[in-house]
mmCIF file of C-alpha atoms in Angstrom:
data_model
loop_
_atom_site.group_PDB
_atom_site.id
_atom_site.type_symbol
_atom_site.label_atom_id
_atom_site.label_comp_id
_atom_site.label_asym_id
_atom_site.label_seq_id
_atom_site.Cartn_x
_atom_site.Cartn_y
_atom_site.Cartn_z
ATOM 1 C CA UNK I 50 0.000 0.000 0.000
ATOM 2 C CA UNK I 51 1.401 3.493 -0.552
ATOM 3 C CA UNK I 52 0.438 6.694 1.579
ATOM 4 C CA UNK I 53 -1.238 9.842 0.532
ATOM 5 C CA UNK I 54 -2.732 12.840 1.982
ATOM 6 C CA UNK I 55 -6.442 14.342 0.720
ATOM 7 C CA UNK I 56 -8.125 17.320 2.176
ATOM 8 C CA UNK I 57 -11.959 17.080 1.996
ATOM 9 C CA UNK I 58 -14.722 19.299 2.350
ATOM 10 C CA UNK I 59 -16.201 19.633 5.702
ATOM 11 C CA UNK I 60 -19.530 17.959 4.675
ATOM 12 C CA UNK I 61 -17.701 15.347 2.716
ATOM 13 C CA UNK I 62 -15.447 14.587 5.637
ATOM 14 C CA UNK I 63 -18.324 14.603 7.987
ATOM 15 C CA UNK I 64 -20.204 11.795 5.734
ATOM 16 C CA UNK I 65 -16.956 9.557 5.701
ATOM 17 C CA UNK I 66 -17.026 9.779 9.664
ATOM 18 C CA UNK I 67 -20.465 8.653 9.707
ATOM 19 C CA UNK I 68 -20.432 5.974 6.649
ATOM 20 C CA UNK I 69 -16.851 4.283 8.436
ATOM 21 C CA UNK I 70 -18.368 4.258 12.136
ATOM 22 C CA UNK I 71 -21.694 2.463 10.979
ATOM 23 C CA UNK I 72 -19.840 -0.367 9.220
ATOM 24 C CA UNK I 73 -17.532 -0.325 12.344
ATOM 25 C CA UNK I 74 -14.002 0.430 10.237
ATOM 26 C CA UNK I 75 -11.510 2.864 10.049
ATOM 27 C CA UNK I 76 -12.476 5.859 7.647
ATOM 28 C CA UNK I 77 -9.541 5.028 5.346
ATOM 29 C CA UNK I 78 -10.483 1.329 4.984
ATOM 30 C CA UNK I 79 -14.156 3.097 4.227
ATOM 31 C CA UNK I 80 -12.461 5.453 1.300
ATOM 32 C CA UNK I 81 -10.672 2.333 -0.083
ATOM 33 C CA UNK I 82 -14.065 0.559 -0.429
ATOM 34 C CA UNK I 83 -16.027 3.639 -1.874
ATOM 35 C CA UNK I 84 -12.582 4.068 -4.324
ATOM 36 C CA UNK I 85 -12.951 0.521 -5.589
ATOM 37 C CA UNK I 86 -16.405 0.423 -5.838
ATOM 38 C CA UNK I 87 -16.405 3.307 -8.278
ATOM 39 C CA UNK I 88 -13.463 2.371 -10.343
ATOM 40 C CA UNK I 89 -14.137 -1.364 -10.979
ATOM 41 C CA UNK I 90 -17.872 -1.198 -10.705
ATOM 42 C CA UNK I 91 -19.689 1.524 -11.819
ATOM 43 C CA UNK I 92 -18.859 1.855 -15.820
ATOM 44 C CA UNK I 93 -16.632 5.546 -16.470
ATOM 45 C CA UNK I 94 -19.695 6.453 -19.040
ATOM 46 C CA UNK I 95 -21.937 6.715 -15.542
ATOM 47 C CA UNK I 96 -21.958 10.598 -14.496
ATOM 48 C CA UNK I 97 -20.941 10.265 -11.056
ATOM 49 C CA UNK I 98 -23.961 9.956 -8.538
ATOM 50 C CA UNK I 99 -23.307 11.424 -4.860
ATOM 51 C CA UNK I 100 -23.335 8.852 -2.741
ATOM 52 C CA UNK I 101 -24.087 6.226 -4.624
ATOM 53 C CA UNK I 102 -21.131 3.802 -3.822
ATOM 54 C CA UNK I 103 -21.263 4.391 -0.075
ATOM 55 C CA UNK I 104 -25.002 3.285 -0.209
ATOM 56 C CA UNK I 105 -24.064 0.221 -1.926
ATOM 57 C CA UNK I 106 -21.138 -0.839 0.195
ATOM 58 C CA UNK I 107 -23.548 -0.179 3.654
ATOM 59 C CA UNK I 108 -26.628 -2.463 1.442
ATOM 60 C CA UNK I 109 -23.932 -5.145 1.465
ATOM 61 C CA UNK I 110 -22.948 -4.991 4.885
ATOM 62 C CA UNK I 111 -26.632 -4.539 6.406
ATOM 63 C CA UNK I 112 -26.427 -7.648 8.559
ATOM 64 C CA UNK I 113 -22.933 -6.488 10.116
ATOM 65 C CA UNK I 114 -24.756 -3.109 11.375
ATOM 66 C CA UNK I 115 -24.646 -4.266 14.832
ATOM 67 C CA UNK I 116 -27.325 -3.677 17.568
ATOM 68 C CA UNK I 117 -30.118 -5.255 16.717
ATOM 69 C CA UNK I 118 -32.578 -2.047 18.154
ATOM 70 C CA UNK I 119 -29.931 0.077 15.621
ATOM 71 C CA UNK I 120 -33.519 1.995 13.852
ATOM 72 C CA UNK I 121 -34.824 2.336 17.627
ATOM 73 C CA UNK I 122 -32.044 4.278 19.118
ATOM 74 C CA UNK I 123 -29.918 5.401 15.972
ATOM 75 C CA UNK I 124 -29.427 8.918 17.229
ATOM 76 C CA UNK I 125 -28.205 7.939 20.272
ATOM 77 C CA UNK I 126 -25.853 5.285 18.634
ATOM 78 C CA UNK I 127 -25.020 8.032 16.040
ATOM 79 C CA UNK I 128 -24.350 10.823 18.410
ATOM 80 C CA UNK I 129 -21.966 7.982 20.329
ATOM 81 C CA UNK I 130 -19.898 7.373 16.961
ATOM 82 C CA UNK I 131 -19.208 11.190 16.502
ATOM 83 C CA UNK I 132 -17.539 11.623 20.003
#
């Protein structure tokens, strides 16, 4: 693996936090996955959709979300992962 720096948007940084903590990895594993998913499968042709990727990766990890009352108490498991 090689090492590089990226600075993000605020926003865009933000949603990394948040996408990484719900599938309970680091947030450059997370970037990795989004990465590959939209170079080796999403054609080039496809206008890039926001978000897209990251909404696929967390559709095939659903049953690794953890708690099982996760849509009962999200906030309070969501508010917990941004500390």
């Amino acid at each position: 693996m090689k090492r590089t720096q990226i600075y993000f948007p605020k926003e865009l940084h933000d949603d990394l936090k948040v996408g990484a903590a719900i599938m309970k990895i680091s947030m450059s594993e997370y970037i990795r996955k989004l990465l590959e998913e939209s170079l080796y499968f999403r054609p080039m042709k496809d206008k890039p959709l926001k978000k897209k990727a990251s909404l696929m990766i967390l559709a095939d990890n659903a049953v690794n979300l953890g708690k099982p009352d996760l849509a009962k108490n999200f906030r309070k498991y969501f508010e917990e992962s941004l500390r």
